[in-house]
Amino acid sequence: MQKIIDADTRYHWIDCQSQKSFFQEVNSVLRQSYPRFLIEDLIDFPEWRDLHSLYPEFQFGLVETASQKMVAQGSCLPIPWDCSLEELPNTGCDWILTTGLQGKENNTQPTILGGVSLTIIPEYQGRGLSKYLLDYMQELARSCQFPALILAVRPTLKHLYPLTPIVRYIQWKNEAGLMFDPWLRFNLKYGAKLIGICDRSTEIIEPISYWEKTTQMHFPETGKYIIPGGIIPLEIDRKTNQGYYIEPNIWISYPTA
């Protein structure tokens, strides 16, 4: 599939079915854009590869035409959800992925579209590409006649304030009286509805060696540690040789009608 954005020939779309190297390029976009501890866990997740093999039409990339480089990507999948959006669970990204794949396995009729990832590499951020990715996801939802697109959003600047509870963070305002976090602010301005906090959106429980490798830090004793890119502290338990990182995100939804 090739689709030009608003007749802007600087970029074009590709999907999982149109390019053999798609999966590797998507992983490269993610590695450039997120903390290593977060992305290595996702990429190693068997469900991440299953998502691309079972739902290739819902995985897409934005390619710069001149360089033929993938500069942004989006991943989503249909999920079954018969309750109101206000009742979405306290889990987020992990729940979207596992619920969608379980629904596929059980042949359960999906009812909404869930976004798993929406990513722009750092040097292309601030160029207005976010709205193209969101438009693409919403169009996918409309094409399936789903009433809504849901996303568990990772606040852009929360990593600068890892000790601040997210329930307080999302109440912060900027000088104009708008939401402090730029990514949340953008989504609300673009028409999203803020549903609430999902406290256990991404759970990463790995041996201490994993955390030392992915953060380039040492954890000599049990306790909480602020790690690069983490929006909450990492909890280390030397007795069990485990590090626990349970990241909260924010549920938002886009109506498609």
PDB file of C-alpha atoms in Angstrom:
ATOM      1  CA  MET A   1       0.000   0.000   0.000  1.00  0.00           C
ATOM      2  CA  GLN A   2       1.319   3.408  -0.959  1.00  0.00           C
ATOM      3  CA  LYS A   3      -0.562   6.450   0.258  1.00  0.00           C
ATOM      4  CA  ILE A   4       0.659  10.033  -0.037  1.00  0.00           C
ATOM      5  CA  ILE A   5      -0.183  12.266   2.896  1.00  0.00           C
ATOM      6  CA  ASP A   6      -2.235  15.245   1.764  1.00  0.00           C
ATOM      7  CA  ALA A   7      -0.370  15.275  -1.572  1.00  0.00           C
ATOM      8  CA  ASP A   8       2.895  15.839   0.340  1.00  0.00           C
ATOM      9  CA  THR A   9       5.401  13.841  -1.677  1.00  0.00           C
ATOM     10  CA  ARG A  10       8.114  14.185   0.987  1.00  0.00           C
ATOM     11  CA  TYR A  11       6.703  11.082   2.685  1.00  0.00           C
ATOM     12  CA  HIS A  12       4.806   7.943   1.818  1.00  0.00           C
ATOM     13  CA  TRP A  13       3.307   5.001   3.640  1.00  0.00           C
ATOM     14  CA  ILE A  14       4.410   1.391   3.651  1.00  0.00           C
ATOM     15  CA  ASP A  15       2.848  -1.497   5.511  1.00  0.00           C
ATOM     16  CA  CYS A  16       4.023  -4.837   6.826  1.00  0.00           C
ATOM     17  CA  GLN A  17       3.072  -6.625   3.602  1.00  0.00           C
ATOM     18  CA  SER A  18       4.859  -4.311   1.192  1.00  0.00           C
ATOM     19  CA  GLN A  19       8.481  -4.504   2.330  1.00  0.00           C
ATOM     20  CA  LYS A  20      10.510  -7.530   3.458  1.00  0.00           C
ATOM     21  CA  SER A  21      12.644  -5.504   5.861  1.00  0.00           C
ATOM     22  CA  PHE A  22       9.607  -3.850   7.476  1.00  0.00           C
ATOM     23  CA  PHE A  23       9.885  -5.583  10.866  1.00  0.00           C
ATOM     24  CA  GLN A  24      13.598  -4.792  11.217  1.00  0.00           C
ATOM     25  CA  GLU A  25      13.043  -1.147  10.230  1.00  0.00           C
ATOM     26  CA  VAL A  26      10.220  -0.756  12.740  1.00  0.00           C
ATOM     27  CA  ASN A  27      12.445  -2.123  15.486  1.00  0.00           C
ATOM     28  CA  SER A  28      15.136   0.346  14.462  1.00  0.00           C
ATOM     29  CA  VAL A  29      12.679   3.245  14.804  1.00  0.00           C
ATOM     30  CA  LEU A  30      11.741   2.030  18.275  1.00  0.00           C
ATOM     31  CA  ARG A  31      15.350   1.610  19.382  1.00  0.00           C
ATOM     32  CA  GLN A  32      16.144   5.170  18.318  1.00  0.00           C
ATOM     33  CA  SER A  33      13.167   6.611  20.159  1.00  0.00           C
ATOM     34  CA  TYR A  34      12.719   4.871  23.513  1.00  0.00           C
ATOM     35  CA  PRO A  35      14.889   3.864  26.477  1.00  0.00           C
ATOM     36  CA  ARG A  36      16.745   0.643  25.834  1.00  0.00           C
ATOM     37  CA  PHE A  37      15.190  -1.173  28.804  1.00  0.00           C
ATOM     38  CA  LEU A  38      11.703  -0.496  27.472  1.00  0.00           C
ATOM     39  CA  ILE A  39      12.289  -1.468  23.851  1.00  0.00           C
ATOM     40  CA  GLU A  40      14.403  -4.572  24.382  1.00  0.00           C
ATOM     41  CA  ASP A  41      11.607  -5.969  26.504  1.00  0.00           C
ATOM     42  CA  LEU A  42       8.995  -5.233  23.816  1.00  0.00           C
ATOM     43  CA  ILE A  43      11.060  -6.500  20.892  1.00  0.00           C
ATOM     44  CA  ASP A  44      11.856  -9.717  22.761  1.00  0.00           C
ATOM     45  CA  PHE A  45       8.169 -10.191  23.554  1.00  0.00           C
ATOM     46  CA  PRO A  46       6.889 -13.088  21.347  1.00  0.00           C
ATOM     47  CA  GLU A  47       3.574 -11.275  20.976  1.00  0.00           C
ATOM     48  CA  TRP A  48       5.341  -8.376  19.240  1.00  0.00           C
ATOM     49  CA  ARG A  49       6.342 -10.616  16.339  1.00  0.00           C
ATOM     50  CA  ASP A  50       2.945 -12.335  16.420  1.00  0.00           C
ATOM     51  CA  LEU A  51       1.300  -8.940  15.998  1.00  0.00           C
ATOM     52  CA  HIS A  52       3.104  -8.382  12.703  1.00  0.00           C
ATOM     53  CA  SER A  53       2.403 -11.867  11.361  1.00  0.00           C
ATOM     54  CA  LEU A  54      -1.267 -12.034  12.391  1.00  0.00           C
ATOM     55  CA  TYR A  55      -2.237  -8.412  11.728  1.00  0.00           C
ATOM     56  CA  PRO A  56       0.164  -7.144   9.047  1.00  0.00           C
ATOM     57  CA  GLU A  57      -2.410  -4.740   7.626  1.00  0.00           C
ATOM     58  CA  PHE A  58      -2.487  -2.850  10.926  1.00  0.00           C
ATOM     59  CA  GLN A  59       1.282  -2.203  11.070  1.00  0.00           C
ATOM     60  CA  PHE A  60       2.522   0.750   9.050  1.00  0.00           C
ATOM     61  CA  GLY A  61       5.536   2.946   8.550  1.00  0.00           C
ATOM     62  CA  LEU A  62       6.110   6.463   7.310  1.00  0.00           C
ATOM     63  CA  VAL A  63       9.039   6.692   4.891  1.00  0.00           C
ATOM     64  CA  GLU A  64      10.859   9.814   3.790  1.00  0.00           C
ATOM     65  CA  THR A  65      10.741   9.653   0.017  1.00  0.00           C
ATOM     66  CA  ALA A  66      14.137  11.267  -0.625  1.00  0.00           C
ATOM     67  CA  SER A  67      16.150   9.096   1.748  1.00  0.00           C
ATOM     68  CA  GLN A  68      13.869   6.014   1.685  1.00  0.00           C
ATOM     69  CA  LYS A  69      14.294   5.938   5.467  1.00  0.00           C
ATOM     70  CA  MET A  70      11.487   4.943   7.812  1.00  0.00           C
ATOM     71  CA  VAL A  71      11.092   7.941  10.103  1.00  0.00           C
ATOM     72  CA  ALA A  72       7.944   6.924  11.984  1.00  0.00           C
ATOM     73  CA  GLN A  73       5.810   3.871  12.624  1.00  0.00           C
ATOM     74  CA  GLY A  74       2.459   2.855  14.020  1.00  0.00           C
ATOM     75  CA  SER A  75       1.226  -0.480  15.346  1.00  0.00           C
ATOM     76  CA  CYS A  76      -2.339  -1.330  16.278  1.00  0.00           C
ATOM     77  CA  LEU A  77      -4.808  -4.198  16.260  1.00  0.00           C
ATOM     78  CA  PRO A  78      -8.535  -4.851  16.693  1.00  0.00           C
ATOM     79  CA  ILE A  79      -9.576  -5.869  20.196  1.00  0.00           C
ATOM     80  CA  PRO A  80     -12.826  -7.152  21.735  1.00  0.00           C
ATOM     81  CA  TRP A  81     -14.277  -4.849  24.403  1.00  0.00           C
ATOM     82  CA  ASP A  82     -17.963  -4.858  25.271  1.00  0.00           C
ATOM     83  CA  CYS A  83     -17.921  -2.414  28.194  1.00  0.00           C
ATOM     84  CA  SER A  84     -17.743   1.373  28.130  1.00  0.00           C
ATOM     85  CA  LEU A  85     -14.370   3.015  27.512  1.00  0.00           C
ATOM     86  CA  GLU A  86     -14.522   4.484  31.025  1.00  0.00           C
ATOM     87  CA  GLU A  87     -14.225   0.895  32.288  1.00  0.00           C
ATOM     88  CA  LEU A  88     -10.967   0.099  30.495  1.00  0.00           C
ATOM     89  CA  PRO A  89      -8.665  -1.923  32.779  1.00  0.00           C
ATOM     90  CA  ASN A  90      -5.837  -0.657  34.939  1.00  0.00           C
ATOM     91  CA  THR A  91      -3.413  -2.215  32.475  1.00  0.00           C
ATOM     92  CA  GLY A  92      -2.727  -0.477  29.163  1.00  0.00           C
ATOM     93  CA  CYS A  93      -0.213  -1.274  26.401  1.00  0.00           C
ATOM     94  CA  ASP A  94       0.353  -4.836  27.571  1.00  0.00           C
ATOM     95  CA  TRP A  95      -3.402  -5.412  27.804  1.00  0.00           C
ATOM     96  CA  ILE A  96      -4.093  -4.059  24.302  1.00  0.00           C
ATOM     97  CA  LEU A  97      -1.542  -6.391  22.742  1.00  0.00           C
ATOM     98  CA  THR A  98      -2.414  -9.552  24.648  1.00  0.00           C
ATOM     99  CA  THR A  99      -6.186  -9.006  24.501  1.00  0.00           C
ATOM    100  CA  GLY A 100      -6.130  -8.382  20.768  1.00  0.00           C
ATOM    101  CA  LEU A 101      -4.057 -11.481  20.059  1.00  0.00           C
ATOM    102  CA  GLN A 102      -6.152 -13.629  22.393  1.00  0.00           C
ATOM    103  CA  GLY A 103      -9.272 -12.372  20.647  1.00  0.00           C
ATOM    104  CA  LYS A 104      -7.790 -13.437  17.329  1.00  0.00           C
ATOM    105  CA  GLU A 105      -6.911 -16.878  18.694  1.00  0.00           C
ATOM    106  CA  ASN A 106     -10.383 -17.350  20.172  1.00  0.00           C
ATOM    107  CA  ASN A 107     -12.094 -15.922  17.091  1.00  0.00           C
ATOM    108  CA  THR A 108     -13.796 -13.284  19.260  1.00  0.00           C
ATOM    109  CA  GLN A 109     -15.447 -10.437  17.385  1.00  0.00           C
ATOM    110  CA  PRO A 110     -13.383  -7.242  17.855  1.00  0.00           C
ATOM    111  CA  THR A 111     -15.181  -4.002  18.659  1.00  0.00           C
ATOM    112  CA  ILE A 112     -12.518  -1.265  18.864  1.00  0.00           C
ATOM    113  CA  LEU A 113      -9.025  -0.539  17.574  1.00  0.00           C
ATOM    114  CA  GLY A 114      -6.162  -0.423  20.080  1.00  0.00           C
ATOM    115  CA  GLY A 115      -2.912   1.374  19.432  1.00  0.00           C
ATOM    116  CA  VAL A 116       0.226  -0.453  20.567  1.00  0.00           C
ATOM    117  CA  SER A 117       2.874   1.968  19.363  1.00  0.00           C
ATOM    118  CA  LEU A 118       3.082   5.360  17.655  1.00  0.00           C
ATOM    119  CA  THR A 119       6.678   6.480  17.243  1.00  0.00           C
ATOM    120  CA  ILE A 120       8.693   9.163  15.451  1.00  0.00           C
ATOM    121  CA  ILE A 121      12.495   9.072  15.476  1.00  0.00           C
ATOM    122  CA  PRO A 122      13.955  11.990  17.472  1.00  0.00           C
ATOM    123  CA  GLU A 123      15.342  14.070  14.607  1.00  0.00           C
ATOM    124  CA  TYR A 124      11.936  14.082  12.871  1.00  0.00           C
ATOM    125  CA  GLN A 125       9.905  15.024  15.919  1.00  0.00           C
ATOM    126  CA  GLY A 126       8.347  18.480  15.895  1.00  0.00           C
ATOM    127  CA  ARG A 127       7.583  18.339  12.155  1.00  0.00           C
ATOM    128  CA  GLY A 128       3.877  17.648  12.485  1.00  0.00           C
ATOM    129  CA  LEU A 129       4.090  13.950  11.686  1.00  0.00           C
ATOM    130  CA  SER A 130       2.095  12.871  14.740  1.00  0.00           C
ATOM    131  CA  LYS A 131      -1.172  13.958  13.183  1.00  0.00           C
ATOM    132  CA  TYR A 132      -0.492  11.814  10.115  1.00  0.00           C
ATOM    133  CA  LEU A 133       0.028   8.718  12.247  1.00  0.00           C
ATOM    134  CA  LEU A 134      -3.092   9.415  14.300  1.00  0.00           C
ATOM    135  CA  ASP A 135      -5.114  10.082  11.152  1.00  0.00           C
ATOM    136  CA  TYR A 136      -3.907   6.784   9.711  1.00  0.00           C
ATOM    137  CA  MET A 137      -4.933   4.851  12.830  1.00  0.00           C
ATOM    138  CA  GLN A 138      -8.326   6.528  12.923  1.00  0.00           C
ATOM    139  CA  GLU A 139      -8.864   5.735   9.258  1.00  0.00           C
ATOM    140  CA  LEU A 140      -8.060   2.084   9.944  1.00  0.00           C
ATOM    141  CA  ALA A 141     -10.662   2.112  12.722  1.00  0.00           C
ATOM    142  CA  ARG A 142     -13.260   3.673  10.418  1.00  0.00           C
ATOM    143  CA  SER A 143     -12.544   1.159   7.680  1.00  0.00           C
ATOM    144  CA  CYS A 144     -13.386  -1.605  10.179  1.00  0.00           C
ATOM    145  CA  GLN A 145     -16.458   0.333  11.371  1.00  0.00           C
ATOM    146  CA  PHE A 146     -15.088   0.546  14.900  1.00  0.00           C
ATOM    147  CA  PRO A 147     -16.516   3.439  16.946  1.00  0.00           C
ATOM    148  CA  ALA A 148     -13.237   4.314  18.661  1.00  0.00           C
ATOM    149  CA  LEU A 149      -9.470   4.157  18.699  1.00  0.00           C
ATOM    150  CA  ILE A 150      -7.894   3.752  22.139  1.00  0.00           C
ATOM    151  CA  LEU A 151      -4.300   4.374  23.178  1.00  0.00           C
ATOM    152  CA  ALA A 152      -2.344   4.073  26.418  1.00  0.00           C
ATOM    153  CA  VAL A 153      -0.212   7.203  26.118  1.00  0.00           C
ATOM    154  CA  ARG A 154       3.284   7.518  27.595  1.00  0.00           C
ATOM    155  CA  PRO A 155       3.683  11.164  28.699  1.00  0.00           C
ATOM    156  CA  THR A 156       6.612  12.778  26.916  1.00  0.00           C
ATOM    157  CA  LEU A 157       8.183  14.649  29.826  1.00  0.00           C
ATOM    158  CA  LYS A 158       7.292  12.382  32.726  1.00  0.00           C
ATOM    159  CA  HIS A 159      10.811  10.888  32.696  1.00  0.00           C
ATOM    160  CA  LEU A 160      12.071  14.263  33.963  1.00  0.00           C
ATOM    161  CA  TYR A 161       9.846  13.908  37.024  1.00  0.00           C
ATOM    162  CA  PRO A 162      10.041  10.206  37.952  1.00  0.00           C
ATOM    163  CA  LEU A 163       9.273  10.842  41.647  1.00  0.00           C
ATOM    164  CA  THR A 164       6.049  12.724  40.952  1.00  0.00           C
ATOM    165  CA  PRO A 165       2.961  10.476  41.055  1.00  0.00           C
ATOM    166  CA  ILE A 166       1.316  10.420  37.654  1.00  0.00           C
ATOM    167  CA  VAL A 167      -2.033  11.379  39.175  1.00  0.00           C
ATOM    168  CA  ARG A 168      -0.450  14.719  40.137  1.00  0.00           C
ATOM    169  CA  TYR A 169       1.595  15.030  36.955  1.00  0.00           C
ATOM    170  CA  ILE A 170      -1.445  15.006  34.674  1.00  0.00           C
ATOM    171  CA  GLN A 171      -2.956  17.846  36.685  1.00  0.00           C
ATOM    172  CA  TRP A 172      -0.047  20.169  35.936  1.00  0.00           C
ATOM    173  CA  LYS A 173      -0.737  23.109  33.617  1.00  0.00           C
ATOM    174  CA  ASN A 174       1.537  25.280  31.504  1.00  0.00           C
ATOM    175  CA  GLU A 175       1.547  29.087  31.470  1.00  0.00           C
ATOM    176  CA  ALA A 176      -1.399  29.098  29.069  1.00  0.00           C
ATOM    177  CA  GLY A 177      -3.455  26.962  31.427  1.00  0.00           C
ATOM    178  CA  LEU A 178      -3.218  23.903  29.185  1.00  0.00           C
ATOM    179  CA  MET A 179      -1.980  20.443  30.102  1.00  0.00           C
ATOM    180  CA  PHE A 180       1.723  20.579  30.924  1.00  0.00           C
ATOM    181  CA  ASP A 181       2.806  17.439  29.079  1.00  0.00           C
ATOM    182  CA  PRO A 182       3.192  18.238  25.339  1.00  0.00           C
ATOM    183  CA  TRP A 183       2.136  14.809  24.035  1.00  0.00           C
ATOM    184  CA  LEU A 184      -0.976  14.693  26.180  1.00  0.00           C
ATOM    185  CA  ARG A 185      -1.693  18.315  25.299  1.00  0.00           C
ATOM    186  CA  PHE A 186      -1.377  17.577  21.586  1.00  0.00           C
ATOM    187  CA  ASN A 187      -3.742  14.615  21.735  1.00  0.00           C
ATOM    188  CA  LEU A 188      -6.400  16.532  23.641  1.00  0.00           C
ATOM    189  CA  LYS A 189      -6.122  19.453  21.220  1.00  0.00           C
ATOM    190  CA  TYR A 190      -6.413  17.010  18.312  1.00  0.00           C
ATOM    191  CA  GLY A 191      -9.703  15.648  19.581  1.00  0.00           C
ATOM    192  CA  ALA A 192      -8.813  12.886  22.018  1.00  0.00           C
ATOM    193  CA  LYS A 193     -10.724  12.287  25.220  1.00  0.00           C
ATOM    194  CA  LEU A 194      -8.735  11.645  28.382  1.00  0.00           C
ATOM    195  CA  ILE A 195     -10.216   8.592  30.079  1.00  0.00           C
ATOM    196  CA  GLY A 196      -7.900   8.066  33.028  1.00  0.00           C
ATOM    197  CA  ILE A 197      -4.740   6.474  34.358  1.00  0.00           C
ATOM    198  CA  CYS A 198      -3.724   2.881  33.682  1.00  0.00           C
ATOM    199  CA  ASP A 199      -1.269   2.244  36.512  1.00  0.00           C
ATOM    200  CA  ARG A 200       0.122  -1.024  35.135  1.00  0.00           C
ATOM    201  CA  SER A 201       0.396  -0.238  31.441  1.00  0.00           C
ATOM    202  CA  THR A 202       3.794  -1.851  30.920  1.00  0.00           C
ATOM    203  CA  GLU A 203       5.267  -4.366  33.349  1.00  0.00           C
ATOM    204  CA  ILE A 204       8.910  -5.333  33.025  1.00  0.00           C
ATOM    205  CA  ILE A 205      10.231  -7.840  35.550  1.00  0.00           C
ATOM    206  CA  GLU A 206      13.736  -8.973  34.683  1.00  0.00           C
ATOM    207  CA  PRO A 207      16.929 -10.165  36.407  1.00  0.00           C
ATOM    208  CA  ILE A 208      19.229  -7.464  37.732  1.00  0.00           C
ATOM    209  CA  SER A 209      21.701  -8.267  34.931  1.00  0.00           C
ATOM    210  CA  TYR A 210      19.087  -7.151  32.389  1.00  0.00           C
ATOM    211  CA  TRP A 211      18.697  -3.804  34.114  1.00  0.00           C
ATOM    212  CA  GLU A 212      22.429  -3.278  34.422  1.00  0.00           C
ATOM    213  CA  LYS A 213      22.865  -4.035  30.720  1.00  0.00           C
ATOM    214  CA  THR A 214      20.025  -1.821  29.509  1.00  0.00           C
ATOM    215  CA  THR A 215      20.600   1.151  31.829  1.00  0.00           C
ATOM    216  CA  GLN A 216      24.418   1.043  32.120  1.00  0.00           C
ATOM    217  CA  MET A 217      23.987   1.330  35.889  1.00  0.00           C
ATOM    218  CA  HIS A 218      24.888  -0.860  38.869  1.00  0.00           C
ATOM    219  CA  PHE A 219      22.421  -1.757  41.608  1.00  0.00           C
ATOM    220  CA  PRO A 220      24.447  -2.786  44.667  1.00  0.00           C
ATOM    221  CA  GLU A 221      21.547  -2.933  47.128  1.00  0.00           C
ATOM    222  CA  THR A 222      17.803  -3.433  47.357  1.00  0.00           C
ATOM    223  CA  GLY A 223      15.835  -0.219  46.836  1.00  0.00           C
ATOM    224  CA  LYS A 224      14.413   2.228  44.339  1.00  0.00           C
ATOM    225  CA  TYR A 225      16.558   3.751  41.595  1.00  0.00           C
ATOM    226  CA  ILE A 226      15.958   6.534  39.092  1.00  0.00           C
ATOM    227  CA  ILE A 227      16.976   5.180  35.689  1.00  0.00           C
ATOM    228  CA  PRO A 228      17.566   7.029  32.389  1.00  0.00           C
ATOM    229  CA  GLY A 229      14.282   7.383  30.522  1.00  0.00           C
ATOM    230  CA  GLY A 230      12.204   5.828  33.273  1.00  0.00           C
ATOM    231  CA  ILE A 231       9.021   7.668  34.163  1.00  0.00           C
ATOM    232  CA  ILE A 232       8.953   5.957  37.568  1.00  0.00           C
ATOM    233  CA  PRO A 233      11.770   4.524  39.711  1.00  0.00           C
ATOM    234  CA  LEU A 234      13.007   0.990  39.169  1.00  0.00           C
ATOM    235  CA  GLU A 235      12.600  -1.270  42.198  1.00  0.00           C
ATOM    236  CA  ILE A 236      15.512  -3.650  42.769  1.00  0.00           C
ATOM    237  CA  ASP A 237      15.267  -6.715  44.993  1.00  0.00           C
ATOM    238  CA  ARG A 238      18.691  -8.260  45.548  1.00  0.00           C
ATOM    239  CA  LYS A 239      17.178 -11.210  47.413  1.00  0.00           C
ATOM    240  CA  THR A 240      15.171 -12.366  44.388  1.00  0.00           C
ATOM    241  CA  ASN A 241      17.695 -10.981  41.856  1.00  0.00           C
ATOM    242  CA  GLN A 242      14.869  -9.107  40.125  1.00  0.00           C
ATOM    243  CA  GLY A 243      14.158  -5.572  39.003  1.00  0.00           C
ATOM    244  CA  TYR A 244      10.537  -4.424  38.870  1.00  0.00           C
ATOM    245  CA  TYR A 245       9.404  -1.629  36.594  1.00  0.00           C
ATOM    246  CA  ILE A 246       5.635  -1.142  36.346  1.00  0.00           C
ATOM    247  CA  GLU A 247       4.928   1.900  34.214  1.00  0.00           C
ATOM    248  CA  PRO A 248       1.711   3.923  34.339  1.00  0.00           C
ATOM    249  CA  ASN A 249       0.285   5.477  31.181  1.00  0.00           C
ATOM    250  CA  ILE A 250      -2.819   7.489  30.331  1.00  0.00           C
ATOM    251  CA  TRP A 251      -5.862   6.050  28.584  1.00  0.00           C
ATOM    252  CA  ILE A 252      -7.173   8.247  25.774  1.00  0.00           C
ATOM    253  CA  SER A 253      -9.700   7.605  23.035  1.00  0.00           C
ATOM    254  CA  TYR A 254     -10.525   9.040  19.633  1.00  0.00           C
ATOM    255  CA  PRO A 255     -14.080   8.731  18.327  1.00  0.00           C
ATOM    256  CA  THR A 256     -14.204   7.698  14.680  1.00  0.00           C
ATOM    257  CA  ALA A 257     -17.737   8.752  13.796  1.00  0.00           C
TER     258      ALA A 257
END
